[in-house]
Structure formats: C-alpha cells, structure tokens
Amino acid sequence: MARARASGRTDGYRLVDWLHYILLCTPTLHTRKPRCRSCRANLVKKHILADPACELCGQPEDCDHLILRCRFAVQVYRHYSSFILLVCWLLWKSRNELVFQNITPSVGRFWLACHDEARLWSHRLKIEDRQIADAWCLLFSSM
C-alpha cells in the first residue's frame, strides 16, 4: 500500500494492491492461488487449451488477472469502498442507538437498515452504476 501511495496511484489501484496482499497472506487462498489449476494460462501450459486469452477481456488469463485485473473484476471492485463505508456507517449508527436511545442492536434490523441506506445511497451514484446499489440491496435482503 505504501508503494501505491508513493507512486501517486489512484484508489482503485490501491484497492487492487490491498486485495493482492490479502490473497497472498490468507492461508486458504495462499495455498490455492499459486496452483491456479484451471486458469487459462495454466491450461495452455498443459496443452489443454491453445489460447490463454481471458474470455471476458482478451488479456492473458492467470490467477492475478482473473481475480484482480480483469475488466470484469475491476468493475466488481469499483464501488467496494462505498459498500464498506455503508456498513461502517450503519455499525456506528447502531452503536449510537444503543448509547443514546437505549435500543438494543439486532442483526436483522441492522441488515434492514443497510438495505434502506443502500437504496438512499444509490441516488448519489451515476445512473449506470445504480445496478451496484441494487445488488447491495439484494445482498442485504438475503441476510
């Protein structure tokens, strides 16, 4: 992350660097990631496929590309920081309800509040990005 800040890279690239760090340091993913048995680059090495190009964007597909750098993955992570902020904001509000209104926190009520807040936050997104907030609402509804 310090490298990303020093080079003046954008938040999106810092997020990719952070995710890359997590993938390397998480034991479950760490043990699976280097093998990457089913990525196209590995299948080409084994002569199972002839073309290593990602079917989504045409770039060479290895594990880093598939999880972090593919155009599709970048779109998925695009508003991830907003999602985290929304959850943090609602955790803070839940704590304040307990402290100032003596309302005991409830996980069900928390996810419902996240759903409602995501619906409100969707109005500040660009029209083409509002589907992301819709996906958040679906996620919160299923919790």
PDB file of C-alpha atoms in Angstrom:
ATOM      1  CA  MET A   1       0.000   0.000   0.000  1.00  0.00           C
ATOM      2  CA  ALA A   2       2.835   2.394   0.778  1.00  0.00           C
ATOM      3  CA  ARG A   3       4.198   1.742  -2.696  1.00  0.00           C
ATOM      4  CA  ALA A   4       0.832   2.703  -4.216  1.00  0.00           C
ATOM      5  CA  ARG A   5       0.669   5.936  -2.228  1.00  0.00           C
ATOM      6  CA  ALA A   6       4.251   6.855  -3.050  1.00  0.00           C
ATOM      7  CA  SER A   7       3.693   6.356  -6.756  1.00  0.00           C
ATOM      8  CA  GLY A   8       0.551   8.530  -6.730  1.00  0.00           C
ATOM      9  CA  ARG A   9      -1.668   5.713  -7.960  1.00  0.00           C
ATOM     10  CA  THR A  10      -5.432   6.063  -7.740  1.00  0.00           C
ATOM     11  CA  ASP A  11      -7.670   4.499  -5.080  1.00  0.00           C
ATOM     12  CA  GLY A  12      -8.698   1.738  -7.459  1.00  0.00           C
ATOM     13  CA  TYR A  13      -5.109   0.629  -7.863  1.00  0.00           C
ATOM     14  CA  ARG A  14      -4.553   0.811  -4.108  1.00  0.00           C
ATOM     15  CA  LEU A  15      -7.559  -1.458  -3.647  1.00  0.00           C
ATOM     16  CA  VAL A  16      -6.111  -3.929  -6.152  1.00  0.00           C
ATOM     17  CA  ASP A  17      -2.770  -3.838  -4.288  1.00  0.00           C
ATOM     18  CA  TRP A  18      -4.592  -4.431  -0.993  1.00  0.00           C
ATOM     19  CA  LEU A  19      -6.563  -7.343  -2.453  1.00  0.00           C
ATOM     20  CA  HIS A  20      -3.367  -8.806  -3.889  1.00  0.00           C
ATOM     21  CA  TYR A  21      -1.774  -8.568  -0.424  1.00  0.00           C
ATOM     22  CA  ILE A  22      -4.800 -10.289   1.161  1.00  0.00           C
ATOM     23  CA  LEU A  23      -4.684 -13.096  -1.400  1.00  0.00           C
ATOM     24  CA  LEU A  24      -1.018 -13.711  -0.678  1.00  0.00           C
ATOM     25  CA  CYS A  25      -1.448 -13.593   3.108  1.00  0.00           C
ATOM     26  CA  THR A  26      -4.713 -15.503   3.541  1.00  0.00           C
ATOM     27  CA  PRO A  27      -3.831 -19.150   4.253  1.00  0.00           C
ATOM     28  CA  THR A  28      -6.706 -20.739   2.306  1.00  0.00           C
ATOM     29  CA  LEU A  29      -6.274 -18.578  -0.764  1.00  0.00           C
ATOM     30  CA  HIS A  30      -2.498 -18.624  -0.448  1.00  0.00           C
ATOM     31  CA  THR A  31      -2.398 -22.397  -0.774  1.00  0.00           C
ATOM     32  CA  ARG A  32      -4.743 -22.439  -3.772  1.00  0.00           C
ATOM     33  CA  LYS A  33      -3.682 -19.322  -5.653  1.00  0.00           C
ATOM     34  CA  PRO A  34      -0.176 -20.357  -6.794  1.00  0.00           C
ATOM     35  CA  ARG A  35      -1.500 -23.600  -8.297  1.00  0.00           C
ATOM     36  CA  CYS A  36      -4.314 -21.900 -10.171  1.00  0.00           C
ATOM     37  CA  ARG A  37      -5.085 -25.155 -11.941  1.00  0.00           C
ATOM     38  CA  SER A  38      -7.990 -24.006 -14.062  1.00  0.00           C
ATOM     39  CA  CYS A  39      -6.827 -20.578 -15.243  1.00  0.00           C
ATOM     40  CA  ARG A  40      -6.287 -20.412 -18.978  1.00  0.00           C
ATOM     41  CA  ALA A  41      -2.529 -19.714 -18.783  1.00  0.00           C
ATOM     42  CA  ASN A  42      -2.020 -22.926 -16.826  1.00  0.00           C
ATOM     43  CA  LEU A  43      -4.282 -24.915 -19.162  1.00  0.00           C
ATOM     44  CA  VAL A  44      -2.248 -23.667 -22.133  1.00  0.00           C
ATOM     45  CA  LYS A  45       0.970 -24.866 -20.442  1.00  0.00           C
ATOM     46  CA  LYS A  46      -0.622 -28.315 -20.097  1.00  0.00           C
ATOM     47  CA  HIS A  47      -1.673 -28.240 -23.780  1.00  0.00           C
ATOM     48  CA  ILE A  48      -5.363 -28.460 -22.847  1.00  0.00           C
ATOM     49  CA  LEU A  49      -6.167 -25.090 -24.438  1.00  0.00           C
ATOM     50  CA  ALA A  50      -4.443 -23.253 -27.272  1.00  0.00           C
ATOM     51  CA  ASP A  51      -5.317 -19.669 -26.304  1.00  0.00           C
ATOM     52  CA  PRO A  52      -4.516 -18.112 -22.895  1.00  0.00           C
ATOM     53  CA  ALA A  53      -6.775 -15.092 -23.524  1.00  0.00           C
ATOM     54  CA  CYS A  54      -9.437 -14.248 -20.954  1.00  0.00           C
ATOM     55  CA  GLU A  55     -12.866 -14.781 -22.473  1.00  0.00           C
ATOM     56  CA  LEU A  56     -14.123 -11.584 -20.839  1.00  0.00           C
ATOM     57  CA  CYS A  57     -11.477  -9.111 -21.979  1.00  0.00           C
ATOM     58  CA  GLY A  58      -8.927 -10.847 -24.221  1.00  0.00           C
ATOM     59  CA  GLN A  59      -5.917 -10.298 -21.913  1.00  0.00           C
ATOM     60  CA  PRO A  60      -3.736 -13.276 -20.874  1.00  0.00           C
ATOM     61  CA  GLU A  61      -5.592 -15.024 -18.045  1.00  0.00           C
ATOM     62  CA  ASP A  62      -3.595 -16.001 -14.977  1.00  0.00           C
ATOM     63  CA  CYS A  63      -4.840 -16.008 -11.374  1.00  0.00           C
ATOM     64  CA  ASP A  64      -3.937 -12.379 -10.707  1.00  0.00           C
ATOM     65  CA  HIS A  65      -5.746 -11.321 -13.848  1.00  0.00           C
ATOM     66  CA  LEU A  66      -8.810 -13.428 -13.092  1.00  0.00           C
ATOM     67  CA  ILE A  67      -9.259 -12.214  -9.518  1.00  0.00           C
ATOM     68  CA  LEU A  68      -7.823  -8.692  -9.614  1.00  0.00           C
ATOM     69  CA  ARG A  69      -7.084  -7.194 -13.018  1.00  0.00           C
ATOM     70  CA  CYS A  70      -9.742  -8.411 -15.449  1.00  0.00           C
ATOM     71  CA  ARG A  71     -12.040  -5.625 -16.603  1.00  0.00           C
ATOM     72  CA  PHE A  72     -14.950  -7.526 -15.021  1.00  0.00           C
ATOM     73  CA  ALA A  73     -13.143  -7.842 -11.646  1.00  0.00           C
ATOM     74  CA  VAL A  74     -12.285  -4.138 -11.706  1.00  0.00           C
ATOM     75  CA  GLN A  75     -15.979  -3.329 -12.227  1.00  0.00           C
ATOM     76  CA  VAL A  76     -16.907  -5.584  -9.301  1.00  0.00           C
ATOM     77  CA  TYR A  77     -14.442  -3.806  -7.002  1.00  0.00           C
ATOM     78  CA  ARG A  78     -15.279  -0.343  -8.328  1.00  0.00           C
ATOM     79  CA  HIS A  79     -17.630   0.700  -5.510  1.00  0.00           C
ATOM     80  CA  TYR A  80     -16.356  -1.723  -2.895  1.00  0.00           C
ATOM     81  CA  SER A  81     -15.092   1.116  -0.688  1.00  0.00           C
ATOM     82  CA  SER A  82     -18.584   2.672  -0.698  1.00  0.00           C
ATOM     83  CA  PHE A  83     -20.036  -0.668   0.392  1.00  0.00           C
ATOM     84  CA  ILE A  84     -17.579  -0.874   3.304  1.00  0.00           C
ATOM     85  CA  LEU A  85     -18.340   2.733   4.284  1.00  0.00           C
ATOM     86  CA  LEU A  86     -22.062   1.995   4.254  1.00  0.00           C
ATOM     87  CA  VAL A  87     -21.634  -0.971   6.617  1.00  0.00           C
ATOM     88  CA  CYS A  88     -19.302   1.040   8.898  1.00  0.00           C
ATOM     89  CA  TRP A  89     -21.775   3.934   8.962  1.00  0.00           C
ATOM     90  CA  LEU A  90     -24.617   1.625   9.996  1.00  0.00           C
ATOM     91  CA  LEU A  91     -22.467  -0.036  12.673  1.00  0.00           C
ATOM     92  CA  TRP A  92     -21.785   3.443  14.075  1.00  0.00           C
ATOM     93  CA  LYS A  93     -25.477   4.341  13.954  1.00  0.00           C
ATOM     94  CA  SER A  94     -26.378   1.066  15.730  1.00  0.00           C
ATOM     95  CA  ARG A  95     -23.930   1.870  18.487  1.00  0.00           C
ATOM     96  CA  ASN A  96     -25.368   5.379  18.831  1.00  0.00           C
ATOM     97  CA  GLU A  97     -28.914   3.997  19.045  1.00  0.00           C
ATOM     98  CA  LEU A  98     -27.797   1.833  21.954  1.00  0.00           C
ATOM     99  CA  VAL A  99     -25.931   4.628  23.748  1.00  0.00           C
ATOM    100  CA  PHE A 100     -28.376   7.485  23.204  1.00  0.00           C
ATOM    101  CA  GLN A 101     -31.758   5.775  22.765  1.00  0.00           C
ATOM    102  CA  ASN A 102     -31.168   2.514  24.663  1.00  0.00           C
ATOM    103  CA  ILE A 103     -32.158   0.478  21.569  1.00  0.00           C
ATOM    104  CA  THR A 104     -30.551  -2.954  21.711  1.00  0.00           C
ATOM    105  CA  PRO A 105     -28.822  -3.801  18.416  1.00  0.00           C
ATOM    106  CA  SER A 106     -30.357  -6.539  16.294  1.00  0.00           C
ATOM    107  CA  VAL A 107     -28.588  -8.184  13.361  1.00  0.00           C
ATOM    108  CA  GLY A 108     -31.850  -8.421  11.419  1.00  0.00           C
ATOM    109  CA  ARG A 109     -32.636  -4.752  11.989  1.00  0.00           C
ATOM    110  CA  PHE A 110     -29.020  -3.899  11.078  1.00  0.00           C
ATOM    111  CA  TRP A 111     -29.270  -5.600   7.650  1.00  0.00           C
ATOM    112  CA  LEU A 112     -32.648  -3.994   7.024  1.00  0.00           C
ATOM    113  CA  ALA A 113     -31.140  -0.576   7.820  1.00  0.00           C
ATOM    114  CA  CYS A 114     -28.234  -1.371   5.453  1.00  0.00           C
ATOM    115  CA  HIS A 115     -30.764  -2.209   2.734  1.00  0.00           C
ATOM    116  CA  ASP A 116     -32.664   1.048   3.273  1.00  0.00           C
ATOM    117  CA  GLU A 117     -29.477   3.120   3.410  1.00  0.00           C
ATOM    118  CA  ALA A 118     -28.120   1.463   0.238  1.00  0.00           C
ATOM    119  CA  ARG A 119     -31.338   2.435  -1.530  1.00  0.00           C
ATOM    120  CA  LEU A 120     -30.794   6.056  -0.441  1.00  0.00           C
ATOM    121  CA  TRP A 121     -27.099   5.998  -1.367  1.00  0.00           C
ATOM    122  CA  SER A 122     -27.927   4.681  -4.837  1.00  0.00           C
ATOM    123  CA  HIS A 123     -29.242   8.124  -5.769  1.00  0.00           C
ATOM    124  CA  ARG A 124     -25.766   9.614  -5.456  1.00  0.00           C
ATOM    125  CA  LEU A 125     -24.295   7.092  -7.912  1.00  0.00           C
ATOM    126  CA  LYS A 126     -24.198   7.597 -11.654  1.00  0.00           C
ATOM    127  CA  ILE A 127     -27.209   6.082 -13.386  1.00  0.00           C
ATOM    128  CA  GLU A 128     -25.093   3.351 -14.976  1.00  0.00           C
ATOM    129  CA  ASP A 129     -23.690   2.421 -11.529  1.00  0.00           C
ATOM    130  CA  ARG A 130     -27.024   2.177  -9.726  1.00  0.00           C
ATOM    131  CA  GLN A 131     -27.216  -1.521 -10.502  1.00  0.00           C
ATOM    132  CA  ILE A 132     -24.416  -1.902  -7.940  1.00  0.00           C
ATOM    133  CA  ALA A 133     -26.643  -0.478  -5.207  1.00  0.00           C
ATOM    134  CA  ASP A 134     -29.417  -2.805  -6.395  1.00  0.00           C
ATOM    135  CA  ALA A 135     -27.019  -5.723  -5.923  1.00  0.00           C
ATOM    136  CA  TRP A 136     -26.197  -4.457  -2.427  1.00  0.00           C
ATOM    137  CA  CYS A 137     -29.914  -4.318  -1.617  1.00  0.00           C
ATOM    138  CA  LEU A 138     -30.343  -7.907  -2.785  1.00  0.00           C
ATOM    139  CA  LEU A 139     -27.402  -8.936  -0.638  1.00  0.00           C
ATOM    140  CA  PHE A 140     -28.761  -7.145   2.424  1.00  0.00           C
ATOM    141  CA  SER A 141     -32.237  -8.603   1.831  1.00  0.00           C
ATOM    142  CA  SER A 142     -30.844 -12.130   1.922  1.00  0.00           C
ATOM    143  CA  MET A 143     -29.140 -11.644   5.284  1.00  0.00           C
TER     144      MET A 143
END
